[in-house]
PDB file of C-alpha atoms and ligand atoms in Angstrom:
ATOM      1  CA  MET A   1    -132.104 -66.249  40.415  1.00  0.00           C
ATOM      2  CA  ASN A   2    -129.794 -63.296  42.068  1.00  0.00           C
ATOM      3  CA  LYS A   3    -127.436 -64.252  38.967  1.00  0.00           C
ATOM      4  CA  ASN A   4    -128.292 -61.034  36.908  1.00  0.00           C
ATOM      5  CA  LEU A   5    -126.989 -58.959  39.869  1.00  0.00           C
ATOM      6  CA  ARG A   6    -122.840 -59.824  39.707  1.00  0.00           C
ATOM      7  CA  LYS A   7    -120.209 -60.455  36.980  1.00  0.00           C
ATOM      8  CA  ALA A   8    -118.939 -63.275  35.634  1.00  0.00           C
ATOM      9  CA  ILE A   9    -115.557 -63.695  36.279  1.00  0.00           C
ATOM     10  CA  ILE A  10    -112.931 -65.870  34.402  1.00  0.00           C
ATOM     11  CA  ALA A  11    -109.973 -66.413  35.348  1.00  0.00           C
ATOM     12  CA  GLY A  12    -106.301 -67.949  34.494  1.00  0.00           C
ATOM     13  CA  ASN A  13    -104.157 -69.074  37.174  1.00  0.00           C
ATOM     14  CA  TRP A  14    -100.720 -69.367  35.088  1.00  0.00           C
ATOM     15  CA  LYS A  15     -99.230 -70.625  38.258  1.00  0.00           C
ATOM     16  CA  MET A  16     -95.570 -71.133  37.991  1.00  0.00           C
ATOM     17  CA  ASN A  17     -95.565 -71.791  33.760  1.00  0.00           C
ATOM     18  CA  LYS A  18     -94.613 -68.859  31.258  1.00  0.00           C
ATOM     19  CA  THR A  19     -91.437 -67.001  30.670  1.00  0.00           C
ATOM     20  CA  ARG A  20     -91.987 -63.061  29.122  1.00  0.00           C
ATOM     21  CA  PRO A  21     -91.939 -64.476  25.556  1.00  0.00           C
ATOM     22  CA  GLU A  22     -94.429 -67.311  25.744  1.00  0.00           C
ATOM     23  CA  ALA A  23     -96.871 -65.334  28.213  1.00  0.00           C
ATOM     24  CA  LYS A  24     -97.035 -62.153  25.269  1.00  0.00           C
ATOM     25  CA  ALA A  25     -97.737 -64.986  23.183  1.00  0.00           C
ATOM     26  CA  LEU A  26    -100.278 -66.703  24.882  1.00  0.00           C
ATOM     27  CA  LEU A  27    -101.411 -63.173  25.709  1.00  0.00           C
ATOM     28  CA  GLU A  28    -101.799 -62.233  22.170  1.00  0.00           C
ATOM     29  CA  GLU A  29    -103.537 -65.324  20.987  1.00  0.00           C
ATOM     30  CA  ILE A  30    -106.359 -65.014  24.143  1.00  0.00           C
ATOM     31  CA  LYS A  31    -107.031 -61.471  23.274  1.00  0.00           C
ATOM     32  CA  PRO A  32    -108.840 -61.990  20.057  1.00  0.00           C
ATOM     33  CA  LEU A  33    -110.199 -65.075  20.969  1.00  0.00           C
ATOM     34  CA  VAL A  34    -112.164 -63.411  24.513  1.00  0.00           C
ATOM     35  CA  ALA A  35    -112.660 -59.927  22.817  1.00  0.00           C
ATOM     36  CA  ASN A  36    -116.852 -60.882  22.547  1.00  0.00           C
ATOM     37  CA  ALA A  37    -117.041 -60.594  26.325  1.00  0.00           C
ATOM     38  CA  GLU A  38    -116.884 -57.216  26.747  1.00  0.00           C
ATOM     39  CA  GLY A  39    -119.042 -56.182  28.762  1.00  0.00           C
ATOM     40  CA  LYS A  40    -120.143 -58.961  29.303  1.00  0.00           C
ATOM     41  CA  ILE A  41    -118.455 -60.977  31.988  1.00  0.00           C
ATOM     42  CA  GLU A  42    -114.496 -60.244  33.312  1.00  0.00           C
ATOM     43  CA  VAL A  43    -111.711 -62.311  31.568  1.00  0.00           C
ATOM     44  CA  ILE A  44    -108.250 -62.361  33.718  1.00  0.00           C
ATOM     45  CA  ALA A  45    -105.315 -63.180  33.284  1.00  0.00           C
ATOM     46  CA  CYS A  46    -103.243 -64.384  36.554  1.00  0.00           C
ATOM     47  CA  VAL A  47     -99.483 -64.799  35.963  1.00  0.00           C
ATOM     48  CA  PRO A  48     -96.039 -64.991  38.151  1.00  0.00           C
ATOM     49  CA  PHE A  49     -94.480 -62.077  39.083  1.00  0.00           C
ATOM     50  CA  THR A  50     -92.113 -61.882  36.120  1.00  0.00           C
ATOM     51  CA  ASN A  51     -94.526 -61.727  33.830  1.00  0.00           C
ATOM     52  CA  LEU A  52     -97.255 -58.539  35.158  1.00  0.00           C
ATOM     53  CA  GLU A  53     -95.499 -56.174  33.393  1.00  0.00           C
ATOM     54  CA  THR A  54     -95.235 -58.075  30.028  1.00  0.00           C
ATOM     55  CA  ALA A  55     -99.354 -59.007  30.897  1.00  0.00           C
ATOM     56  CA  VAL A  56    -100.204 -55.538  30.753  1.00  0.00           C
ATOM     57  CA  ASN A  57     -98.621 -54.520  28.311  1.00  0.00           C
ATOM     58  CA  THR A  58     -99.810 -56.886  25.549  1.00  0.00           C
ATOM     59  CA  THR A  59    -103.449 -56.824  27.554  1.00  0.00           C
ATOM     60  CA  ALA A  60    -103.284 -52.805  27.054  1.00  0.00           C
ATOM     61  CA  GLY A  61    -106.226 -51.325  25.449  1.00  0.00           C
ATOM     62  CA  SER A  62    -107.997 -54.833  25.325  1.00  0.00           C
ATOM     63  CA  ASN A  63    -111.007 -56.521  27.031  1.00  0.00           C
ATOM     64  CA  VAL A  64    -108.201 -58.745  29.847  1.00  0.00           C
ATOM     65  CA  LYS A  65    -107.394 -57.707  32.862  1.00  0.00           C
ATOM     66  CA  VAL A  66    -104.266 -59.027  34.533  1.00  0.00           C
ATOM     67  CA  GLY A  67    -103.856 -60.440  38.087  1.00  0.00           C
ATOM     68  CA  ALA A  68    -100.632 -61.684  40.122  1.00  0.00           C
ATOM     69  CA  GLU A  69    -100.602 -64.695  42.423  1.00  0.00           C
ATOM     70  CA  ASN A  70    -100.229 -63.419  45.621  1.00  0.00           C
ATOM     71  CA  VAL A  71     -98.670 -60.410  47.407  1.00  0.00           C
ATOM     72  CA  HIS A  72     -97.710 -59.253  51.022  1.00  0.00           C
ATOM     73  CA  PHE A  73     -99.624 -58.036  53.751  1.00  0.00           C
ATOM     74  CA  GLU A  74     -96.863 -55.139  54.540  1.00  0.00           C
ATOM     75  CA  LYS A  75     -96.372 -52.011  52.252  1.00  0.00           C
ATOM     76  CA  SER A  76     -92.881 -52.261  52.260  1.00  0.00           C
ATOM     77  CA  GLY A  77     -89.650 -53.269  54.626  1.00  0.00           C
ATOM     78  CA  ALA A  78     -86.809 -56.030  54.953  1.00  0.00           C
ATOM     79  CA  PHE A  79     -89.377 -59.451  53.537  1.00  0.00           C
ATOM     80  CA  THR A  80     -86.802 -60.641  51.247  1.00  0.00           C
ATOM     81  CA  GLY A  81     -88.596 -62.095  47.633  1.00  0.00           C
ATOM     82  CA  GLU A  82     -92.009 -60.511  48.791  1.00  0.00           C
ATOM     83  CA  ILE A  83     -94.133 -57.838  47.010  1.00  0.00           C
ATOM     84  CA  SER A  84     -96.121 -55.302  48.534  1.00  0.00           C
ATOM     85  CA  ALA A  85     -99.415 -54.217  46.854  1.00  0.00           C
ATOM     86  CA  ASP A  86     -98.282 -51.212  46.111  1.00  0.00           C
ATOM     87  CA  MET A  87     -95.801 -52.676  43.816  1.00  0.00           C
ATOM     88  CA  LEU A  88     -98.942 -54.116  41.854  1.00  0.00           C
ATOM     89  CA  THR A  89    -101.440 -51.157  41.461  1.00  0.00           C
ATOM     90  CA  GLU A  90     -98.330 -49.410  40.052  1.00  0.00           C
ATOM     91  CA  LEU A  91     -97.419 -51.957  37.613  1.00  0.00           C
ATOM     92  CA  GLY A  92    -101.124 -51.808  36.015  1.00  0.00           C
ATOM     93  CA  VAL A  93    -102.613 -54.756  37.918  1.00  0.00           C
ATOM     94  CA  GLU A  94    -106.042 -54.803  39.406  1.00  0.00           C
ATOM     95  CA  TYR A  95    -106.244 -59.012  40.557  1.00  0.00           C
ATOM     96  CA  VAL A  96    -104.370 -60.666  42.813  1.00  0.00           C
ATOM     97  CA  VAL A  97    -105.221 -64.714  44.115  1.00  0.00           C
ATOM     98  CA  ILE A  98    -104.654 -64.811  47.430  1.00  0.00           C
ATOM     99  CA  GLY A  99    -104.599 -67.958  49.770  1.00  0.00           C
ATOM    100  CA  HIS A 100    -104.764 -70.828  47.187  1.00  0.00           C
ATOM    101  CA  SER A 101    -104.525 -74.231  48.400  1.00  0.00           C
ATOM    102  CA  GLU A 102    -100.857 -74.442  46.672  1.00  0.00           C
ATOM    103  CA  ARG A 103     -99.853 -71.523  49.683  1.00  0.00           C
ATOM    104  CA  ARG A 104    -101.222 -72.761  52.492  1.00  0.00           C
ATOM    105  CA  GLN A 105     -99.920 -76.329  51.707  1.00  0.00           C
ATOM    106  CA  TYR A 106     -96.260 -76.041  50.246  1.00  0.00           C
ATOM    107  CA  PHE A 107     -95.782 -71.990  51.950  1.00  0.00           C
ATOM    108  CA  GLY A 108     -96.900 -71.902  55.580  1.00  0.00           C
ATOM    109  CA  GLU A 109     -99.847 -70.238  54.195  1.00  0.00           C
ATOM    110  CA  THR A 110    -103.140 -69.078  56.977  1.00  0.00           C
ATOM    111  CA  ASP A 111    -106.263 -68.191  57.251  1.00  0.00           C
ATOM    112  CA  GLU A 112    -104.926 -65.403  58.754  1.00  0.00           C
ATOM    113  CA  THR A 113    -101.757 -64.926  56.439  1.00  0.00           C
ATOM    114  CA  VAL A 114    -105.069 -64.442  53.938  1.00  0.00           C
ATOM    115  CA  ASN A 115    -106.926 -62.338  56.074  1.00  0.00           C
ATOM    116  CA  LYS A 116    -103.997 -60.172  56.048  1.00  0.00           C
ATOM    117  CA  ARG A 117    -103.174 -59.551  52.480  1.00  0.00           C
ATOM    118  CA  THR A 118    -106.747 -59.481  51.739  1.00  0.00           C
ATOM    119  CA  LYS A 119    -107.227 -56.763  54.216  1.00  0.00           C
ATOM    120  CA  ALA A 120    -103.413 -55.144  52.678  1.00  0.00           C
ATOM    121  CA  ALA A 121    -105.051 -55.439  48.956  1.00  0.00           C
ATOM    122  CA  LEU A 122    -107.926 -53.760  49.613  1.00  0.00           C
ATOM    123  CA  ALA A 123    -106.417 -50.892  50.892  1.00  0.00           C
ATOM    124  CA  ALA A 124    -104.042 -50.323  47.615  1.00  0.00           C
ATOM    125  CA  GLY A 125    -107.142 -50.934  44.951  1.00  0.00           C
ATOM    126  CA  LEU A 126    -106.236 -54.785  44.539  1.00  0.00           C
ATOM    127  CA  LYS A 127    -109.102 -56.624  43.840  1.00  0.00           C
ATOM    128  CA  PRO A 128    -108.763 -60.019  45.753  1.00  0.00           C
ATOM    129  CA  ILE A 129    -109.684 -63.205  44.410  1.00  0.00           C
ATOM    130  CA  VAL A 130    -109.659 -65.096  48.071  1.00  0.00           C
ATOM    131  CA  CYS A 131    -109.229 -68.923  47.382  1.00  0.00           C
ATOM    132  CA  VAL A 132    -110.979 -71.546  49.964  1.00  0.00           C
ATOM    133  CA  GLY A 133    -111.668 -75.031  49.989  1.00  0.00           C
ATOM    134  CA  GLU A 134    -111.689 -77.920  51.788  1.00  0.00           C
ATOM    135  CA  LEU A 135    -109.648 -81.516  51.949  1.00  0.00           C
ATOM    136  CA  LYS A 136    -109.629 -84.265  50.243  1.00  0.00           C
ATOM    137  CA  TRP A 137    -110.260 -86.317  54.034  1.00  0.00           C
ATOM    138  CA  GLU A 138    -112.567 -82.962  55.628  1.00  0.00           C
ATOM    139  CA  ARG A 139    -115.335 -84.389  53.347  1.00  0.00           C
ATOM    140  CA  GLU A 140    -114.865 -87.461  53.766  1.00  0.00           C
ATOM    141  CA  CYS A 141    -115.049 -86.593  56.997  1.00  0.00           C
ATOM    142  CA  GLY A 142    -118.331 -84.205  56.971  1.00  0.00           C
ATOM    143  CA  ILE A 143    -117.121 -81.125  57.939  1.00  0.00           C
ATOM    144  CA  THR A 144    -116.478 -79.582  54.051  1.00  0.00           C
ATOM    145  CA  GLU A 145    -119.173 -76.483  55.238  1.00  0.00           C
ATOM    146  CA  GLU A 146    -116.898 -76.739  59.254  1.00  0.00           C
ATOM    147  CA  VAL A 147    -114.090 -76.246  57.105  1.00  0.00           C
ATOM    148  CA  VAL A 148    -114.834 -74.169  54.736  1.00  0.00           C
ATOM    149  CA  GLY A 149    -117.150 -71.721  56.667  1.00  0.00           C
ATOM    150  CA  LYS A 150    -113.786 -71.073  58.926  1.00  0.00           C
ATOM    151  CA  GLN A 151    -111.995 -70.094  55.836  1.00  0.00           C
ATOM    152  CA  ILE A 152    -114.604 -67.295  54.840  1.00  0.00           C
ATOM    153  CA  LYS A 153    -114.952 -66.311  58.547  1.00  0.00           C
ATOM    154  CA  LEU A 154    -111.121 -65.318  58.420  1.00  0.00           C
ATOM    155  CA  ASP A 155    -110.303 -64.898  55.349  1.00  0.00           C
ATOM    156  CA  LEU A 156    -112.479 -61.670  55.358  1.00  0.00           C
ATOM    157  CA  TRP A 157    -112.387 -60.964  58.800  1.00  0.00           C
ATOM    158  CA  ASP A 158    -113.000 -57.392  59.800  1.00  0.00           C
ATOM    159  CA  VAL A 159    -113.603 -56.713  55.803  1.00  0.00           C
ATOM    160  CA  THR A 160    -116.727 -53.743  55.581  1.00  0.00           C
ATOM    161  CA  GLU A 161    -119.594 -54.236  53.754  1.00  0.00           C
ATOM    162  CA  GLU A 162    -118.032 -51.880  51.466  1.00  0.00           C
ATOM    163  CA  GLU A 163    -114.808 -53.095  50.907  1.00  0.00           C
ATOM    164  CA  LEU A 164    -116.437 -56.786  49.591  1.00  0.00           C
ATOM    165  CA  LYS A 165    -117.706 -55.164  46.548  1.00  0.00           C
ATOM    166  CA  ASN A 166    -114.576 -55.957  45.489  1.00  0.00           C
ATOM    167  CA  VAL A 167    -113.346 -59.091  46.742  1.00  0.00           C
ATOM    168  CA  VAL A 168    -114.254 -62.318  44.440  1.00  0.00           C
ATOM    169  CA  ILE A 169    -114.582 -65.741  46.788  1.00  0.00           C
ATOM    170  CA  ALA A 170    -113.046 -68.787  44.419  1.00  0.00           C
ATOM    171  CA  TYR A 171    -114.526 -72.136  46.177  1.00  0.00           C
ATOM    172  CA  GLU A 172    -111.930 -74.176  45.116  1.00  0.00           C
ATOM    173  CA  PRO A 173    -111.917 -78.250  46.065  1.00  0.00           C
ATOM    174  CA  VAL A 174    -108.052 -79.238  47.379  1.00  0.00           C
ATOM    175  CA  TRP A 175    -108.896 -82.335  46.322  1.00  0.00           C
ATOM    176  CA  ALA A 176    -110.367 -81.292  42.709  1.00  0.00           C
ATOM    177  CA  ILE A 177    -107.153 -79.125  42.156  1.00  0.00           C
ATOM    178  CA  GLY A 178    -104.383 -80.667  38.647  1.00  0.00           C
ATOM    179  CA  THR A 179    -106.094 -84.337  39.242  1.00  0.00           C
ATOM    180  CA  GLY A 180    -108.790 -84.069  37.222  1.00  0.00           C
ATOM    181  CA  LEU A 181    -111.068 -84.977  39.271  1.00  0.00           C
ATOM    182  CA  THR A 182    -113.949 -82.412  39.097  1.00  0.00           C
ATOM    183  CA  ALA A 183    -116.605 -81.919  41.604  1.00  0.00           C
ATOM    184  CA  THR A 184    -119.407 -82.144  40.139  1.00  0.00           C
ATOM    185  CA  PRO A 185    -122.157 -79.345  39.435  1.00  0.00           C
ATOM    186  CA  GLU A 186    -124.083 -80.315  42.047  1.00  0.00           C
ATOM    187  CA  GLN A 187    -121.242 -80.368  45.029  1.00  0.00           C
ATOM    188  CA  ALA A 188    -119.672 -77.602  43.750  1.00  0.00           C
ATOM    189  CA  GLU A 189    -122.879 -75.793  43.605  1.00  0.00           C
ATOM    190  CA  GLU A 190    -123.894 -77.086  47.154  1.00  0.00           C
ATOM    191  CA  VAL A 191    -120.682 -75.125  48.810  1.00  0.00           C
ATOM    192  CA  CYS A 192    -120.537 -71.921  46.482  1.00  0.00           C
ATOM    193  CA  GLY A 193    -124.340 -71.767  47.760  1.00  0.00           C
ATOM    194  CA  PHE A 194    -123.953 -72.089  51.380  1.00  0.00           C
ATOM    195  CA  ILE A 195    -120.214 -69.757  50.711  1.00  0.00           C
ATOM    196  CA  ARG A 196    -123.044 -67.324  50.136  1.00  0.00           C
ATOM    197  CA  ALA A 197    -125.528 -68.236  52.910  1.00  0.00           C
ATOM    198  CA  THR A 198    -122.440 -67.646  54.887  1.00  0.00           C
ATOM    199  CA  LEU A 199    -121.785 -64.605  53.234  1.00  0.00           C
ATOM    200  CA  ALA A 200    -125.272 -63.542  54.109  1.00  0.00           C
ATOM    201  CA  LYS A 201    -125.198 -63.996  57.819  1.00  0.00           C
ATOM    202  CA  LEU A 202    -121.667 -61.901  58.317  1.00  0.00           C
ATOM    203  CA  TYR A 203    -123.178 -59.199  56.017  1.00  0.00           C
ATOM    204  CA  ASN A 204    -126.962 -59.123  54.797  1.00  0.00           C
ATOM    205  CA  GLN A 205    -128.134 -60.863  51.641  1.00  0.00           C
ATOM    206  CA  ALA A 206    -127.937 -57.974  49.255  1.00  0.00           C
ATOM    207  CA  ALA A 207    -124.324 -57.666  49.852  1.00  0.00           C
ATOM    208  CA  ALA A 208    -123.978 -61.525  49.685  1.00  0.00           C
ATOM    209  CA  ASP A 209    -126.018 -61.773  46.009  1.00  0.00           C
ATOM    210  CA  ALA A 210    -122.915 -59.502  44.948  1.00  0.00           C
ATOM    211  CA  VAL A 211    -120.247 -60.937  45.374  1.00  0.00           C
ATOM    212  CA  THR A 212    -119.035 -63.305  42.843  1.00  0.00           C
ATOM    213  CA  ILE A 213    -118.298 -67.283  43.550  1.00  0.00           C
ATOM    214  CA  GLN A 214    -116.121 -68.504  40.808  1.00  0.00           C
ATOM    215  CA  TYR A 215    -115.339 -72.449  40.854  1.00  0.00           C
ATOM    216  CA  GLY A 216    -111.964 -73.434  40.813  1.00  0.00           C
ATOM    217  CA  GLY A 217    -110.325 -77.180  40.557  1.00  0.00           C
ATOM    218  CA  SER A 218    -110.226 -78.873  36.917  1.00  0.00           C
ATOM    219  CA  MET A 219    -112.451 -76.429  35.109  1.00  0.00           C
ATOM    220  CA  ASN A 220    -112.138 -77.307  31.399  1.00  0.00           C
ATOM    221  CA  ALA A 221    -113.736 -77.192  28.533  1.00  0.00           C
ATOM    222  CA  LYS A 222    -115.842 -79.660  28.410  1.00  0.00           C
ATOM    223  CA  ASN A 223    -117.102 -79.285  32.101  1.00  0.00           C
ATOM    224  CA  ALA A 224    -116.983 -76.010  32.147  1.00  0.00           C
ATOM    225  CA  ALA A 225    -121.206 -74.863  31.113  1.00  0.00           C
ATOM    226  CA  GLU A 226    -122.459 -77.552  33.270  1.00  0.00           C
ATOM    227  CA  LEU A 227    -120.951 -75.937  36.445  1.00  0.00           C
ATOM    228  CA  LEU A 228    -120.957 -72.402  35.653  1.00  0.00           C
ATOM    229  CA  ALA A 229    -124.910 -72.992  34.634  1.00  0.00           C
ATOM    230  CA  LYS A 230    -125.162 -73.548  38.704  1.00  0.00           C
ATOM    231  CA  PRO A 231    -127.404 -70.720  40.143  1.00  0.00           C
ATOM    232  CA  ASN A 232    -124.553 -69.900  43.098  1.00  0.00           C
ATOM    233  CA  ILE A 233    -121.352 -70.752  40.631  1.00  0.00           C
ATOM    234  CA  ASP A 234    -120.623 -67.210  38.425  1.00  0.00           C
ATOM    235  CA  GLY A 235    -117.349 -67.861  37.123  1.00  0.00           C
ATOM    236  CA  GLY A 236    -113.960 -70.070  37.437  1.00  0.00           C
ATOM    237  CA  LEU A 237    -110.423 -69.748  38.940  1.00  0.00           C
ATOM    238  CA  ILE A 238    -108.592 -72.087  35.802  1.00  0.00           C
ATOM    239  CA  GLY A 239    -105.445 -73.788  36.280  1.00  0.00           C
ATOM    240  CA  GLY A 240    -103.827 -76.047  33.481  1.00  0.00           C
ATOM    241  CA  ALA A 241    -107.005 -75.002  31.225  1.00  0.00           C
ATOM    242  CA  SER A 242    -105.537 -71.358  31.212  1.00  0.00           C
ATOM    243  CA  LEU A 243    -102.442 -72.208  29.684  1.00  0.00           C
ATOM    244  CA  LYS A 244    -104.095 -73.287  26.239  1.00  0.00           C
ATOM    245  CA  ALA A 245    -105.924 -70.485  24.451  1.00  0.00           C
ATOM    246  CA  ALA A 246    -108.475 -72.430  22.905  1.00  0.00           C
ATOM    247  CA  ASP A 247    -108.899 -74.726  26.429  1.00  0.00           C
ATOM    248  CA  PHE A 248    -109.968 -70.937  27.744  1.00  0.00           C
ATOM    249  CA  ASN A 249    -111.692 -69.191  25.603  1.00  0.00           C
ATOM    250  CA  VAL A 250    -114.429 -72.268  25.236  1.00  0.00           C
ATOM    251  CA  ILE A 251    -114.667 -71.415  29.438  1.00  0.00           C
ATOM    252  CA  VAL A 252    -114.484 -68.009  28.704  1.00  0.00           C
ATOM    253  CA  GLN A 253    -117.805 -68.819  26.276  1.00  0.00           C
ATOM    254  CA  ALA A 254    -119.741 -70.682  28.129  1.00  0.00           C
ATOM    255  CA  ALA A 255    -119.757 -67.838  30.938  1.00  0.00           C
ATOM    256  CA  VAL A 256    -120.646 -65.908  28.039  1.00  0.00           C
ATOM    257  CA  GLU A 257    -123.304 -67.716  27.112  1.00  0.00           C
ATOM    258  CA  GLY A 258    -124.333 -68.630  30.528  1.00  0.00           C
TER     259      GLY A 258
HETATM  260  P1  LIG B   1    -106.178 -77.047  37.710  1.00  0.00           P
HETATM  261  O1  LIG B   1    -107.192 -75.857  36.508  1.00  0.00           O
HETATM  262  O2  LIG B   1    -105.529 -77.357  37.136  1.00  0.00           O
HETATM  263  O3  LIG B   1    -107.013 -78.195  38.511  1.00  0.00           O
HETATM  264  O4  LIG B   1    -106.620 -75.722  39.166  1.00  0.00           O
HETATM  265  C1  LIG B   1    -107.115 -74.959  39.284  1.00  0.00           C
HETATM  266  C2  LIG B   1    -106.590 -74.511  40.838  1.00  0.00           C
HETATM  267  O5  LIG B   1    -105.919 -74.323  41.650  1.00  0.00           O
HETATM  268  C3  LIG B   1    -107.093 -72.308  39.877  1.00  0.00           C
HETATM  269  O6  LIG B   1    -106.638 -71.748  40.614  1.00  0.00           O
END
């Protein structure tokens, strides 16, 4: 299998949770638990903007990397409430979640803005975690591949093969997020494999084989190992379970054992 061509990445997406003291406490708990993952897999905490500086300071010298949960596409200017890519890199942030379904659902995010954010993040040296996934009724209508294929093509429009090396894709079926309804390993593998095949068509097989594709959606301590064992699932983007150090660590260890 081609799994050894890419690094497994387990990332927590904390969403709108944790004050600064709470963030510090959780990261202090996570750090020693996941220290053995160093050099084997990447461990990331994607935290609210207000926690970024705390997270960067708390994780300094450890193998836990820090990500933001969104980024604006303009460099600066009259965009009240927004944060630029340069502001994130200056803080020491390495990753950024882009196009999460909650941004698409509640905040009018479109494939066009996802693409602009992805391009801006890459230009600033941030590594985007680009989220794609179908709604429940889209799966029921049998158009999962059309939906996800379109998202991949539009979200990565004009992203070069060189830039693709810094892109992570997260397949998050919307119906599985925060619902306790996990995609079966077979369902998740089918779509992650389809995403890789789409990347191979857009770029080439070698470029596609090097891209880390995560699964996200009710991934937890119980189901992680089975999902991560699939050939095209290279990691996880974890919501609820990333807020509990012990649960998050079980998922990290499942990826380490791979
Ligand atoms: P849950 O793990 O809480 O379902 O959330 C998944 C997610 O949206 C990660 O980005």
